[in-house]
Coordinates of C-alpha atoms and ligand atoms in Angstrom, one line a residue:
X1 CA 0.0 0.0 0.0
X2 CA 1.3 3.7 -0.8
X3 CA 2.0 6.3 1.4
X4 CA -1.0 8.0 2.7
X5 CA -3.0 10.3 4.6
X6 CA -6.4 11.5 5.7
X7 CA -7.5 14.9 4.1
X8 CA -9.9 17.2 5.8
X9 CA -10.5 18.5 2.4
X10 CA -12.4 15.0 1.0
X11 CA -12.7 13.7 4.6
X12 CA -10.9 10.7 2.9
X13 CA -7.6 8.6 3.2
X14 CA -5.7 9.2 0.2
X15 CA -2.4 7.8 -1.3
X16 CA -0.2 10.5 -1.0
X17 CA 2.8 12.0 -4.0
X18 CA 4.0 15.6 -4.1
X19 CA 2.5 17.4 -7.6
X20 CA 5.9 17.4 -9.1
X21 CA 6.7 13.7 -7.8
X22 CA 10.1 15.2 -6.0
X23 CA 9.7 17.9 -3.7
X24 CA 6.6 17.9 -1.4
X25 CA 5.7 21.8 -0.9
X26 CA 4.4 22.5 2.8
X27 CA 3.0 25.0 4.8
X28 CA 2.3 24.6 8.6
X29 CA 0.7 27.2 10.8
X30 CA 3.0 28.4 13.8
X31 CA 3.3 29.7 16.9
X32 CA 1.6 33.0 18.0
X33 CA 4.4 34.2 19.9
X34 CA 2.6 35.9 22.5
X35 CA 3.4 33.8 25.6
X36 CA 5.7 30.3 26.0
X37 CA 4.3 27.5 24.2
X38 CA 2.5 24.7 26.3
X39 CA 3.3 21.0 25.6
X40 CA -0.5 20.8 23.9
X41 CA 1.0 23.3 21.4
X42 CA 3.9 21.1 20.8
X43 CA 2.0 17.6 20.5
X44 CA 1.2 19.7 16.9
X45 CA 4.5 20.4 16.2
X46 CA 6.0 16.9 16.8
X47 CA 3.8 15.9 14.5
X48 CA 5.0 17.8 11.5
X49 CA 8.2 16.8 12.6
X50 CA 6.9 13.1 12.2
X51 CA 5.0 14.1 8.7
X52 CA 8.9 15.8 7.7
X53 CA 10.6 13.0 8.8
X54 CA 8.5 10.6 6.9
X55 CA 8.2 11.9 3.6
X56 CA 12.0 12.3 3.3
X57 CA 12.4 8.4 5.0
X58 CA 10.1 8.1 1.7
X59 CA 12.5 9.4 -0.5
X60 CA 10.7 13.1 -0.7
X61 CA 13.0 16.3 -0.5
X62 CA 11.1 19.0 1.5
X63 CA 10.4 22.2 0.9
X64 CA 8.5 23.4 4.4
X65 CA 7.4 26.8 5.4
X66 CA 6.0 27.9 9.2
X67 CA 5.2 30.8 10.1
X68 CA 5.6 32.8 13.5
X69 CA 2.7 35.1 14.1
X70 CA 4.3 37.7 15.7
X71 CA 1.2 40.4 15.4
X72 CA -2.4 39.6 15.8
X73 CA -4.6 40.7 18.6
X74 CA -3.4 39.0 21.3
X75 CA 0.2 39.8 21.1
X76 CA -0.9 43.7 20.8
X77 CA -2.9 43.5 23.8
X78 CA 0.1 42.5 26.1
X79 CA 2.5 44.6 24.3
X80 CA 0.6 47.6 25.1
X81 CA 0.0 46.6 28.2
X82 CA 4.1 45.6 28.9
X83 CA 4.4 49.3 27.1
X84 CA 7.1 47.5 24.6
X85 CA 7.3 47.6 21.0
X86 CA 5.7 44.3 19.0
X87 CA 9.6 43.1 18.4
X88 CA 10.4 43.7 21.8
X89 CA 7.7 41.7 23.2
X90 CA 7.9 39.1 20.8
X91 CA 11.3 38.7 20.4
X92 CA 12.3 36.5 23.6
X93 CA 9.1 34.0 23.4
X94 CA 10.2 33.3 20.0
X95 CA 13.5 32.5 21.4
X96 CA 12.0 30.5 24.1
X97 CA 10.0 28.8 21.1
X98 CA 12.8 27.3 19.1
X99 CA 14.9 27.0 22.2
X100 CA 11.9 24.3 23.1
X101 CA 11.6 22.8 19.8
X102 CA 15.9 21.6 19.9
X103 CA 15.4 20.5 23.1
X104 CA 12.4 18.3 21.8
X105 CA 14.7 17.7 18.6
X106 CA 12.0 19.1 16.2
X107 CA 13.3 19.7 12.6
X108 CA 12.9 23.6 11.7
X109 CA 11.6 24.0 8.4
X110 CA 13.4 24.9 6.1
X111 CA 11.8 28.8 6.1
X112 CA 10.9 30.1 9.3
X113 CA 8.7 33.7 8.2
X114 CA 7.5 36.6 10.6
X115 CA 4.6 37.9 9.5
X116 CA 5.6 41.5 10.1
X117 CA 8.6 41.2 7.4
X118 CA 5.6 39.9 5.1
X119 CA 3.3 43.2 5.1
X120 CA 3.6 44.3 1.2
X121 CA 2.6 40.6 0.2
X122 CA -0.1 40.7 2.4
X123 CA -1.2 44.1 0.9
X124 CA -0.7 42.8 -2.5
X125 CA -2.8 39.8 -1.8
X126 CA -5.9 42.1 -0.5
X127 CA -5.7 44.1 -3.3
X128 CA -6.0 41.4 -5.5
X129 CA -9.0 40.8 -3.6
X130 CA -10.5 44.1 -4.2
X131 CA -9.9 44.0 -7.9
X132 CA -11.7 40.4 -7.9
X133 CA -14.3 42.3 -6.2
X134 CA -14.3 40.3 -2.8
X135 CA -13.9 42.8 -0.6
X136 CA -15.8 45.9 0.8
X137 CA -14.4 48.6 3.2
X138 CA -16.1 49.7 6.7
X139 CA -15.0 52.1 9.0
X140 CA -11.1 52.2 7.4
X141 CA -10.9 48.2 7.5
X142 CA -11.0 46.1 4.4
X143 CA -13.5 43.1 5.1
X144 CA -13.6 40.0 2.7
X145 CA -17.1 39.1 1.4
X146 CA -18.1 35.3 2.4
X147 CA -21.3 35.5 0.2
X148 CA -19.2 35.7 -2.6
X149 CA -16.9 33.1 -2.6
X150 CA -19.3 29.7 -3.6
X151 CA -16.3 27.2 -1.9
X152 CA -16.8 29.0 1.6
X153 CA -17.4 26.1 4.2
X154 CA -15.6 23.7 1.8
X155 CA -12.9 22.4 4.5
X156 CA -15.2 22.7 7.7
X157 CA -17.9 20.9 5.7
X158 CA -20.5 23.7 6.4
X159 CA -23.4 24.8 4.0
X160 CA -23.2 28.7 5.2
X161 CA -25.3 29.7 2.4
X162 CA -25.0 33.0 2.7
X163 CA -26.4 33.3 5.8
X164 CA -25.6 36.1 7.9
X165 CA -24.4 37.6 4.7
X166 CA -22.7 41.1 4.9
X167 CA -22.5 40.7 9.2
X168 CA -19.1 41.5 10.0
X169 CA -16.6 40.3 12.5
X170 CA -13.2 41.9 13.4
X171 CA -11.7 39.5 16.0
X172 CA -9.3 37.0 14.8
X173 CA -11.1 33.6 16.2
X174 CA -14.2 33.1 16.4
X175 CA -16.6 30.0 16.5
X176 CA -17.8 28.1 14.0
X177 CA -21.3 29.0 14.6
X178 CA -20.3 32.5 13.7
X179 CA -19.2 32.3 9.7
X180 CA -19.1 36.4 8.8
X181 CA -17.2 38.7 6.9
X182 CA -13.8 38.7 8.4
X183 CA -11.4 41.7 8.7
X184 CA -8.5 41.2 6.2
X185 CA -7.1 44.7 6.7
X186 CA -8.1 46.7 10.4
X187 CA -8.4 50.1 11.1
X188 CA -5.7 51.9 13.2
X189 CA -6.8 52.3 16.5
X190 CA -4.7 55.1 18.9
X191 CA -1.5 53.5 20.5
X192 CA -1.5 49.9 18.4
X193 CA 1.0 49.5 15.5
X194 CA 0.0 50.2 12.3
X195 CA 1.4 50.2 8.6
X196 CA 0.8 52.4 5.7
X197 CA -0.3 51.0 2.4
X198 CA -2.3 50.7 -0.4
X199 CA -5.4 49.9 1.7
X200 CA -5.2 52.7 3.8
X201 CA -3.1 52.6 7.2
X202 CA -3.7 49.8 9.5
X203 CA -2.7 46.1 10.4
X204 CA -3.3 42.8 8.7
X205 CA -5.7 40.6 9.9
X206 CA -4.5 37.2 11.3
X207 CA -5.9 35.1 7.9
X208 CA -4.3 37.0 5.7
X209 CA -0.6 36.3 7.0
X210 CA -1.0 32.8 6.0
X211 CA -2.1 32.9 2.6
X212 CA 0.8 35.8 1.7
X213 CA 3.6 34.0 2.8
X214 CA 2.5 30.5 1.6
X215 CA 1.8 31.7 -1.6
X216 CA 5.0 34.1 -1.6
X217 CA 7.4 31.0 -0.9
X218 CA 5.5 28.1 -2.7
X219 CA 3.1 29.6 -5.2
X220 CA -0.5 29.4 -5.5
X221 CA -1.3 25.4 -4.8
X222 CA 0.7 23.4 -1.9
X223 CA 1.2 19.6 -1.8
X224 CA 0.2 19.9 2.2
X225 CA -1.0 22.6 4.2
X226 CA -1.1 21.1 8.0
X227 CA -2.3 22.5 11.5
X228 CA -4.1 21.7 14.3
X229 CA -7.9 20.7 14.0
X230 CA -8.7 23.7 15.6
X231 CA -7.5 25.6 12.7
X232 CA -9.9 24.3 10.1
X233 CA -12.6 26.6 11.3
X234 CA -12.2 29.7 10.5
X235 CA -8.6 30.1 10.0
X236 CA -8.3 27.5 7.3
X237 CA -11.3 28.0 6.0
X238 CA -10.6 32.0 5.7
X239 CA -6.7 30.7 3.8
X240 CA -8.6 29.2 1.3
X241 CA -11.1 31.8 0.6
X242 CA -8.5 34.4 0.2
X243 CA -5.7 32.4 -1.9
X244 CA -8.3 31.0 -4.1
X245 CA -10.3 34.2 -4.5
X246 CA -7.1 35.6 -6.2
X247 CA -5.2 33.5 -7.6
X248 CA -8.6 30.7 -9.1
X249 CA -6.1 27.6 -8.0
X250 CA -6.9 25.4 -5.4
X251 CA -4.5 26.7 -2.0
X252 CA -3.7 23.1 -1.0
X253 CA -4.3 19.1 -2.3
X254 CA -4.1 17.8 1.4
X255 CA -5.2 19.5 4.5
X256 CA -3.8 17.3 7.4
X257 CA -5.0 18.3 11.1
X258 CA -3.6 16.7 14.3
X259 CA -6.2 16.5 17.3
X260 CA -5.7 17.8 20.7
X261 CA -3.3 17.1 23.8
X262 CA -6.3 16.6 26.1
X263 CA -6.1 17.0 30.0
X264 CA -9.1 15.5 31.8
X265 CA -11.0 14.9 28.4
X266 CA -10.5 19.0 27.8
X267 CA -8.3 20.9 25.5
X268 CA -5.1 21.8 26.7
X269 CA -5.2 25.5 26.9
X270 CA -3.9 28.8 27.9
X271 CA -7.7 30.1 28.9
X272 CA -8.5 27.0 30.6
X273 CA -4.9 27.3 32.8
X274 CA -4.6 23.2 32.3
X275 CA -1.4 23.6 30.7
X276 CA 2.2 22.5 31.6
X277 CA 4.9 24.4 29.3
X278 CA 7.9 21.8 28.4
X279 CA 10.4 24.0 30.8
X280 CA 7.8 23.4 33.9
X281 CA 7.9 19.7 33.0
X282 CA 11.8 19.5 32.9
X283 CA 11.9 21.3 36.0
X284 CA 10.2 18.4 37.8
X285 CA 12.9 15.8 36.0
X286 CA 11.6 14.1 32.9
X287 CA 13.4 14.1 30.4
X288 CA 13.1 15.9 26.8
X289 CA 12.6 12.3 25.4
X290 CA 10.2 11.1 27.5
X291 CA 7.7 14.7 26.4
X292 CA 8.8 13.9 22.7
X293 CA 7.9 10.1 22.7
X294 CA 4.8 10.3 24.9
X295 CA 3.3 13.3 22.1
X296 CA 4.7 11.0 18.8
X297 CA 3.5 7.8 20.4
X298 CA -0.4 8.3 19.9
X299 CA -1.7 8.8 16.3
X300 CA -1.9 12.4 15.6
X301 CA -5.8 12.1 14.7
X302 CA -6.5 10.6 17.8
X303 CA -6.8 12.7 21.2
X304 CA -4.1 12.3 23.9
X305 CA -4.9 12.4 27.3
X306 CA -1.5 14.0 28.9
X307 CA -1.1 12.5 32.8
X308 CA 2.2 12.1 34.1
X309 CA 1.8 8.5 34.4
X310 CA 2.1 8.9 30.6
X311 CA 5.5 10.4 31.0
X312 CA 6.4 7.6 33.2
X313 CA 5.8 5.1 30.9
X314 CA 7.0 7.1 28.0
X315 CA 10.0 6.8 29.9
X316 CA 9.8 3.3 30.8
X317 CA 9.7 2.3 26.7
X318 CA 12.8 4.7 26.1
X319 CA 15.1 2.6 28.7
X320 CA 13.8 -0.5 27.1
X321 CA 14.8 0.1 23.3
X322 CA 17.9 1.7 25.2
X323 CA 18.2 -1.2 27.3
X324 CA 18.1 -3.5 24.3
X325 CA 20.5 -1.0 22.4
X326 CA 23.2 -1.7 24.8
X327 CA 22.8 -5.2 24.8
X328 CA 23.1 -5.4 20.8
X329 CA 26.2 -3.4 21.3
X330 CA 27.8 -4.5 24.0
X331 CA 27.2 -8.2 23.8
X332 CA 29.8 -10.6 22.0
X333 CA 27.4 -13.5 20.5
X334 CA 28.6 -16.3 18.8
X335 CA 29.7 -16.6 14.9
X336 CA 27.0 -17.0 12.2
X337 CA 23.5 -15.5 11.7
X338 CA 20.1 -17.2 12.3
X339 CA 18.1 -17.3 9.3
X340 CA 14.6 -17.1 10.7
X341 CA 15.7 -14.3 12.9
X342 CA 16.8 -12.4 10.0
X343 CA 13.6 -12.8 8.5
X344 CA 11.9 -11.6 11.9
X345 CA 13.9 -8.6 11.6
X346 CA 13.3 -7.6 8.1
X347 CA 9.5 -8.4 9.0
X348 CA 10.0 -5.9 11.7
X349 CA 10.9 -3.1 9.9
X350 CA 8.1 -3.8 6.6
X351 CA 5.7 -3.7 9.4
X352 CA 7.2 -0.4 10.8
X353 CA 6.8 0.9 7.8
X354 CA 3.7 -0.2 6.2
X355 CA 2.3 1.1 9.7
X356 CA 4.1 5.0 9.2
X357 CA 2.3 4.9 5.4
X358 CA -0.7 4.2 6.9
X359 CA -1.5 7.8 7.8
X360 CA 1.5 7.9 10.4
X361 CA 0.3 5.2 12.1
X362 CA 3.0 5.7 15.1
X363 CA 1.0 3.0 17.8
X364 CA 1.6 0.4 15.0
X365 CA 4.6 1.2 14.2
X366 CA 6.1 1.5 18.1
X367 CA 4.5 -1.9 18.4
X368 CA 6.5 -3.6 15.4
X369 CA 9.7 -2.4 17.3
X370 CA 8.7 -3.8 20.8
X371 CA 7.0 -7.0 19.5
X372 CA 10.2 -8.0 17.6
X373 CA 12.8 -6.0 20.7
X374 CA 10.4 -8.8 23.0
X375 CA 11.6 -11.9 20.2
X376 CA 15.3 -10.6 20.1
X377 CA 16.0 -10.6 23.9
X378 CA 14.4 -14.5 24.0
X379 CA 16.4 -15.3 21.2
X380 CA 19.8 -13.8 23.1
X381 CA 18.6 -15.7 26.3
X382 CA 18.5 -19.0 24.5
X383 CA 21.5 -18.4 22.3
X384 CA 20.5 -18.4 19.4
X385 CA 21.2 -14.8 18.8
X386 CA 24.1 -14.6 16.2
X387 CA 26.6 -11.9 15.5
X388 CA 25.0 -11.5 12.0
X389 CA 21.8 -10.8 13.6
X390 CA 23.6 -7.9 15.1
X391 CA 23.9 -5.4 12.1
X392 CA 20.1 -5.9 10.8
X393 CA 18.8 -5.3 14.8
X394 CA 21.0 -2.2 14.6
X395 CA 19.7 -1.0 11.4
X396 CA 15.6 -1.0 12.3
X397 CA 16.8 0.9 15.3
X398 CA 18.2 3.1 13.1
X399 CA 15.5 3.4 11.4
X400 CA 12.8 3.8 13.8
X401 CA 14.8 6.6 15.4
X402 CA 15.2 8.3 12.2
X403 CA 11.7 9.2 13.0
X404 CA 11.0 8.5 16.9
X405 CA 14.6 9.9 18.1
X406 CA 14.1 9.3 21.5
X407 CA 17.8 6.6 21.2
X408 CA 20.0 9.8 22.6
X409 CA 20.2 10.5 26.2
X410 CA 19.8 14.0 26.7
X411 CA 23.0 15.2 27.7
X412 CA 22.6 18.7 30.5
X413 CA 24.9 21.0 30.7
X414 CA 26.1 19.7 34.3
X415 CA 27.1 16.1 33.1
X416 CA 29.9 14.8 33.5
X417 CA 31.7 14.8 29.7
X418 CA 32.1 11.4 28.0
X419 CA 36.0 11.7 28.1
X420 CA 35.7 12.1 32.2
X421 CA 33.5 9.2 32.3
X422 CA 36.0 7.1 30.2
X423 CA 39.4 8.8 32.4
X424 CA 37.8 7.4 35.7
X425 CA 36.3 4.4 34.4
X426 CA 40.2 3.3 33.6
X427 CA 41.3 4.8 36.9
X428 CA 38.7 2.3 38.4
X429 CA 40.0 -0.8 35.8
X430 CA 43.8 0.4 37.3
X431 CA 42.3 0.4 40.8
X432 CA 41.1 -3.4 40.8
X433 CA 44.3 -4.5 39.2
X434 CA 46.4 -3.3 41.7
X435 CA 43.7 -4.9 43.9
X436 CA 42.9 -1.4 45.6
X437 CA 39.2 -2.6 45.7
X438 CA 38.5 0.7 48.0
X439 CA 39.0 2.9 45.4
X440 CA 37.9 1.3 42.9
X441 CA 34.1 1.1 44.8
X442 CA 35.0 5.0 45.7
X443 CA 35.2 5.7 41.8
X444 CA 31.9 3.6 40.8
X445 CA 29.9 5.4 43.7
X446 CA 31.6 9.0 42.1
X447 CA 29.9 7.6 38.5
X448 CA 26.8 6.1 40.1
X449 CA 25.9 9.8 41.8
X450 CA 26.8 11.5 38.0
X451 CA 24.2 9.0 36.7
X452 CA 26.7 6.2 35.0
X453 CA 26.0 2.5 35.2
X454 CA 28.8 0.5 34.9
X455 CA 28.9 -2.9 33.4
X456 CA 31.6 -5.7 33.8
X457 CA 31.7 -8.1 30.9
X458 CA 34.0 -10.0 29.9
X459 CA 35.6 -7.4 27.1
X460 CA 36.1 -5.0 29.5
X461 CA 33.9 -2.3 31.4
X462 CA 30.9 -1.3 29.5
X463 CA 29.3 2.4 30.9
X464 CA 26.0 3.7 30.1
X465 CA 24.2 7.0 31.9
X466 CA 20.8 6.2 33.2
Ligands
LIG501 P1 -1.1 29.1 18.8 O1 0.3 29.5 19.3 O2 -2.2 29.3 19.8 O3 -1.4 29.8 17.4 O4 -1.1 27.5 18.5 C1 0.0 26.9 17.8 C2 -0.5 25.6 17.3 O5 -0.7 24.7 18.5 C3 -1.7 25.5 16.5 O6 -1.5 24.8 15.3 C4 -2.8 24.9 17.4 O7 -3.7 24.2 16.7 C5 -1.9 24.0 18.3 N1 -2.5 23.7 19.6 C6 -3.0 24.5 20.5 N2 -3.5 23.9 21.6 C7 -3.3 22.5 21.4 C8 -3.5 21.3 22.1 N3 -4.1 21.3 23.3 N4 -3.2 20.1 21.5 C9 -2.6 20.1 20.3 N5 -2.3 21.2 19.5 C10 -2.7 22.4 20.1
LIG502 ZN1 -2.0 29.9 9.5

């Protein structure tokens, strides 16, 4: 079976190729940069790390866009209030962003775009509009006219039918009840930032941002536009309007929307306060992986309750594919291969796989890794584990982490460097030579408390951090 995904656009599973066959062309909504993102926020960004790291495990080169909303009505409320300029408030939340996405090893695109460096396209793009004869002006802000666009309601799967027709709505969000005009260009109001321009001086709406720079960057119809579900109404729904308004192409073949982190069955949200941000959740010791398998580990169309149970087990799974990691490596098993094992293997990774084209199945595919992790350990405590079956084992790790990378140990800043690790674990090997068994427990308690297992086989000392 191909690659493929479900499209909110068809509200269908469909096999899945970039127009040009190559090169998939993808836009993903970011972050509004008006606070520090919460881990719900991230559960959507993991996954278009997972949807990056797939396509190109499929042989696709990427060509991603993301945006940072660093104006909109939010983020001009608290600057105003902070008395600070819209770059001075932004800038260190956006910092703290991508400070958060490293330490959950999330791929950047390969264009991150502010919408404030994006104004003249945004202009352009609304005056298209008014030449197309979609918009209307009201009070000195530009609105675009639903009524006039037949798609409208396309994505959200909504007959509006021109009800409410010519009511108007100037807040970015809004509920899905409430389909209106919406503000594409808004009035200056005393003390907020504003921008002179063809349509009069003023501020873009939030919409409009999306549709400029996607269009700017990878021209009138993407391969996937992606965001989470509660995008598709009206912020989605609004891109498509405007893009297709002006330029008559479709915006986007696949619309892909990943469901919410949940807590207690609700939303994980800023208004709600039922958030944890990723530094509050370090604070308390997990670790980066742990937050970055527990988000990957549940199919992004399904909703993830977050507990810290969760976490616990997330962390549980990490030290047994690390657990088995070691064991592969630091093993010496007997000459040969076994046959049926290699089969096992290889069966292993098609399942992976087939599970990761099937719409990013990530359960499925977490389970092909265990399921054959569980075989492999049997088959070492029974012998029959061969050093030929070493390289294949080694390779689906490879290949899951490709995707999963949760392999790594975080490394903080405190820990003790690899090459002090390795300087005292041969002080310790000295030590018991020369029979100075004190010591030699004094240095393995030292490691122990800097969070190194040591491990006597018979090549030597074997050290691993926990
Ligand atoms: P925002 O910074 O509010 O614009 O949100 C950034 C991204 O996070 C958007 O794509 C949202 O859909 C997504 N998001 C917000 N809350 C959650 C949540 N609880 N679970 C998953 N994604 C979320
Ligand atoms: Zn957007």
């Amino acid at each position: 079976m191909p690659l493929r995904f479900h499209n909110t656009l068809t509200q269908q599973v469909e096999p899945f190729q970039p127009a040009d066959g190559k090169t998939v062309r993808m836009y993903t909504c970011g972050p509004t940069v008006y606070d520090f993102a919460h881990i719900g926020n991230f559960r959507t960004f993991i996954f278009y790390d997972l949807l990056r790291r797939w396509l190109r495990a499929r042989g696709f080169a990427l060509n991603h866009v993301m945006n940072i909303t660093d104006v909109d009505d939010k983020i001009i409320r608290n600057a105003m209030a902070a008395n600070q300029t819209l770059e001075q408030y932004t800038a260190p939340f956006t910092e703290a962003f991508f400070e958060d996405m490293r330490t959950l090893r999330v791929e950047t695109a390969e264009r991150v775009v502010k919408a404030t460096e994006h104004i003249p396209q945004m202009v352009e793009l609304i005056r298209c509009l008014g030449e197309r004869g979609f918009t209307y002006q009201s009070d000195g802000s530009v609105y675009f006219r639903i009524a006039k666009f037949p798609g409208y309601g396309k994505l959200s799967h909504r007959d509006f039918g021109g009800e409410r027709s010519g009511a108007r709505v100037d807040g970015d969000t809004y509920e899905k009840d409430d389909a209106r005009d919406f503000a594409l260009w808004k009035a200056p109001k005393a003390g907020e930032p504003a921008w002179d321009s063809a349509v009069g001086r003023g501020r873009p709406g939030w919409h409009i941002e999306c549709s400029a720079m996607a269009i700017e960057y990878l021209g009138h119809t993407l391969d996937i536009h992606a965001g989470g579900v509660d995008l598709v109404f009206p912020h989605h729904e609004n891109e498509i309007a405007q893009s297709e308004a002006c330029t008559s192409h479709p915006f986007a073949r696949f619309w892909i929307h990943s469901e919410f982190l949940l807590v207690d069955g609700q939303k994980m949200s800023k208004s709600l306060g039922n958030f944890h941000t990723l530094r509050d959740i370090l604070g308390r010791g997990y670790a980066p992986e742990s937050v970055r398998y527990l988000l990957a580990s549940v199919p992004y169309r399904k909703g993830l309750n977050f507990t810290f149970d969760g976490l616990k087990s997330a962390n549980t799974a990490i030290e047994r594919l690390r657990n088995f990691q070691f064991r592969l490596t630091g093993t010496h098993f007997p000459e040969g291969v076994d046959p049926q094992l290699l089969e096992r293997t290889e069966a292993a990774g098609r399942q992976f796989s087939e599970a990761m084209d099937d719409d990013l199945n990530t359960a499925e595919a977490l389970a092909a890794v265990f399921e054959f992790i569980r075989d492999a350990n049997t088959a070492m405590d029974g012998g029959a584990f061969r050093r030929g079956n070493v390289e294949p084992a080694k390779r689906l790790l490879e290949h899951f982490d490709a995707v999963f990378e949760v392999l790594q140990t975080t490394v903080a800043d405190t820990a003790l460097p690899d090459a002090d690790v390795a300087q005292l674990v041969a002080e310790r090997t000295q030590a018991k030579k020369s029979r100075d068994f004190a010591r030699a427990d004094r240095i393995r308690e030292e490691l122990t408390l800097a969070g190194i297992l040591l491990e006597d086989t018979k090549e030597g000392v074997r050290w691993k951090r926990k």
